[in-house]
PDB file of C-alpha atoms in Angstrom:
ATOM      1  CA  MET A   1     -41.838  35.518  36.744  1.00  0.00           C
ATOM      2  CA  ASN A   2     -42.893  38.960  37.865  1.00  0.00           C
ATOM      3  CA  GLU A   3     -39.998  40.470  35.899  1.00  0.00           C
ATOM      4  CA  LEU A   4     -41.544  39.197  32.679  1.00  0.00           C
ATOM      5  CA  ILE A   5     -44.953  40.806  33.129  1.00  0.00           C
ATOM      6  CA  PRO A   6     -43.783  44.401  32.489  1.00  0.00           C
ATOM      7  CA  ILE A   7     -42.040  43.272  29.294  1.00  0.00           C
ATOM      8  CA  LEU A   8     -45.177  41.502  28.097  1.00  0.00           C
ATOM      9  CA  THR A   9     -47.476  44.327  29.184  1.00  0.00           C
ATOM     10  CA  GLU A  10     -45.444  46.747  27.130  1.00  0.00           C
ATOM     11  CA  LEU A  11     -46.259  44.602  24.087  1.00  0.00           C
ATOM     12  CA  ARG A  12     -49.954  44.259  24.864  1.00  0.00           C
ATOM     13  CA  PRO A  13     -51.177  46.653  27.570  1.00  0.00           C
ATOM     14  CA  GLY A  14     -54.231  45.600  29.496  1.00  0.00           C
ATOM     15  CA  LYS A  15     -53.805  41.860  28.976  1.00  0.00           C
ATOM     16  CA  ASP A  16     -53.680  39.466  31.931  1.00  0.00           C
ATOM     17  CA  PHE A  17     -50.539  37.497  31.265  1.00  0.00           C
ATOM     18  CA  SER A  18     -50.429  35.948  34.729  1.00  0.00           C
ATOM     19  CA  ALA A  19     -53.711  34.053  34.195  1.00  0.00           C
ATOM     20  CA  ALA A  20     -53.045  32.889  30.625  1.00  0.00           C
ATOM     21  CA  GLU A  21     -52.073  29.303  29.898  1.00  0.00           C
ATOM     22  CA  ASN A  22     -51.122  29.905  26.268  1.00  0.00           C
ATOM     23  CA  PHE A  23     -50.631  33.459  25.016  1.00  0.00           C
ATOM     24  CA  PHE A  24     -50.943  32.461  21.368  1.00  0.00           C
ATOM     25  CA  ASP A  25     -53.945  30.128  21.604  1.00  0.00           C
ATOM     26  CA  GLU A  26     -55.780  32.695  23.728  1.00  0.00           C
ATOM     27  CA  GLY A  27     -55.100  35.482  21.225  1.00  0.00           C
ATOM     28  CA  ILE A  28     -53.047  37.574  23.628  1.00  0.00           C
ATOM     29  CA  LEU A  29     -49.921  37.471  21.439  1.00  0.00           C
ATOM     30  CA  ASP A  30     -49.421  36.814  17.738  1.00  0.00           C
ATOM     31  CA  SER A  31     -46.411  35.954  15.586  1.00  0.00           C
ATOM     32  CA  LEU A  32     -45.402  39.602  15.193  1.00  0.00           C
ATOM     33  CA  ASP A  33     -45.475  40.018  18.957  1.00  0.00           C
ATOM     34  CA  LEU A  34     -43.174  37.004  19.236  1.00  0.00           C
ATOM     35  CA  THR A  35     -40.467  38.823  17.295  1.00  0.00           C
ATOM     36  CA  THR A  36     -40.808  41.905  19.481  1.00  0.00           C
ATOM     37  CA  LEU A  37     -40.822  39.800  22.644  1.00  0.00           C
ATOM     38  CA  VAL A  38     -37.674  37.952  21.623  1.00  0.00           C
ATOM     39  CA  SER A  39     -35.925  41.243  20.907  1.00  0.00           C
ATOM     40  CA  ALA A  40     -36.943  42.611  24.307  1.00  0.00           C
ATOM     41  CA  LEU A  41     -35.741  39.468  26.095  1.00  0.00           C
ATOM     42  CA  GLU A  42     -32.422  39.513  24.230  1.00  0.00           C
ATOM     43  CA  SER A  43     -31.898  43.137  25.201  1.00  0.00           C
ATOM     44  CA  ARG A  44     -33.032  42.774  28.819  1.00  0.00           C
ATOM     45  CA  TYR A  45     -31.228  39.535  29.645  1.00  0.00           C
ATOM     46  CA  GLY A  46     -28.262  39.647  27.268  1.00  0.00           C
ATOM     47  CA  VAL A  47     -29.127  36.374  25.557  1.00  0.00           C
ATOM     48  CA  PHE A  48     -29.189  35.379  21.915  1.00  0.00           C
ATOM     49  CA  VAL A  49     -32.245  33.580  20.586  1.00  0.00           C
ATOM     50  CA  ASP A  50     -31.529  31.537  17.496  1.00  0.00           C
ATOM     51  CA  VAL A  51     -34.143  31.577  14.743  1.00  0.00           C
ATOM     52  CA  ASP A  52     -34.787  27.858  15.400  1.00  0.00           C
ATOM     53  CA  GLU A  53     -35.711  28.713  18.994  1.00  0.00           C
ATOM     54  CA  MET A  54     -38.255  31.363  17.976  1.00  0.00           C
ATOM     55  CA  VAL A  55     -41.248  29.062  18.217  1.00  0.00           C
ATOM     56  CA  PRO A  56     -44.445  29.728  20.163  1.00  0.00           C
ATOM     57  CA  GLU A  57     -43.807  26.729  22.422  1.00  0.00           C
ATOM     58  CA  ASN A  58     -40.855  28.545  24.007  1.00  0.00           C
ATOM     59  CA  PHE A  59     -42.839  31.719  24.677  1.00  0.00           C
ATOM     60  CA  ARG A  60     -46.452  30.604  25.182  1.00  0.00           C
ATOM     61  CA  SER A  61     -46.646  31.286  28.930  1.00  0.00           C
ATOM     62  CA  LEU A  62     -44.736  32.849  31.784  1.00  0.00           C
ATOM     63  CA  ALA A  63     -43.508  29.395  32.819  1.00  0.00           C
ATOM     64  CA  ALA A  64     -42.396  28.548  29.270  1.00  0.00           C
ATOM     65  CA  ILE A  65     -40.436  31.798  28.967  1.00  0.00           C
ATOM     66  CA  GLU A  66     -38.879  31.234  32.362  1.00  0.00           C
ATOM     67  CA  ARG A  67     -37.806  27.689  31.369  1.00  0.00           C
ATOM     68  CA  PHE A  68     -36.428  28.941  28.069  1.00  0.00           C
ATOM     69  CA  LEU A  69     -34.396  31.670  29.755  1.00  0.00           C
ATOM     70  CA  ALA A  70     -33.194  29.225  32.416  1.00  0.00           C
ATOM     71  CA  GLY A  71     -31.834  27.096  29.570  1.00  0.00           C
ATOM     72  CA  LYS A  72     -29.853  30.162  28.512  1.00  0.00           C
ATOM     73  CA  GLY A  73     -28.464  30.548  32.053  1.00  0.00           C
ATOM     74  CA  VAL A  74     -30.820  33.347  33.118  1.00  0.00           C
ATOM     75  CA  LYS A  75     -32.425  33.102  36.548  1.00  0.00           C
ATOM     76  CA  ILE A  76     -35.611  35.035  37.076  1.00  0.00           C
TER      77      ILE A  76
END
């Protein structure tokens, strides 16, 4: 999960992503950040995220992102 923190911190510097349970509910990320995050993950890990997969549930926490990427065959 540590690999994800620099990606997230680049989006929103100064936020504590490791302690957050839900980035969206806690106001750390918003829907525009989701698009940027998905783009960064696609670039970094060489995956394709379908528009149907771009839902907050898949990206709401470090664990959720890790599970999502694992489903794409990426091990973090």
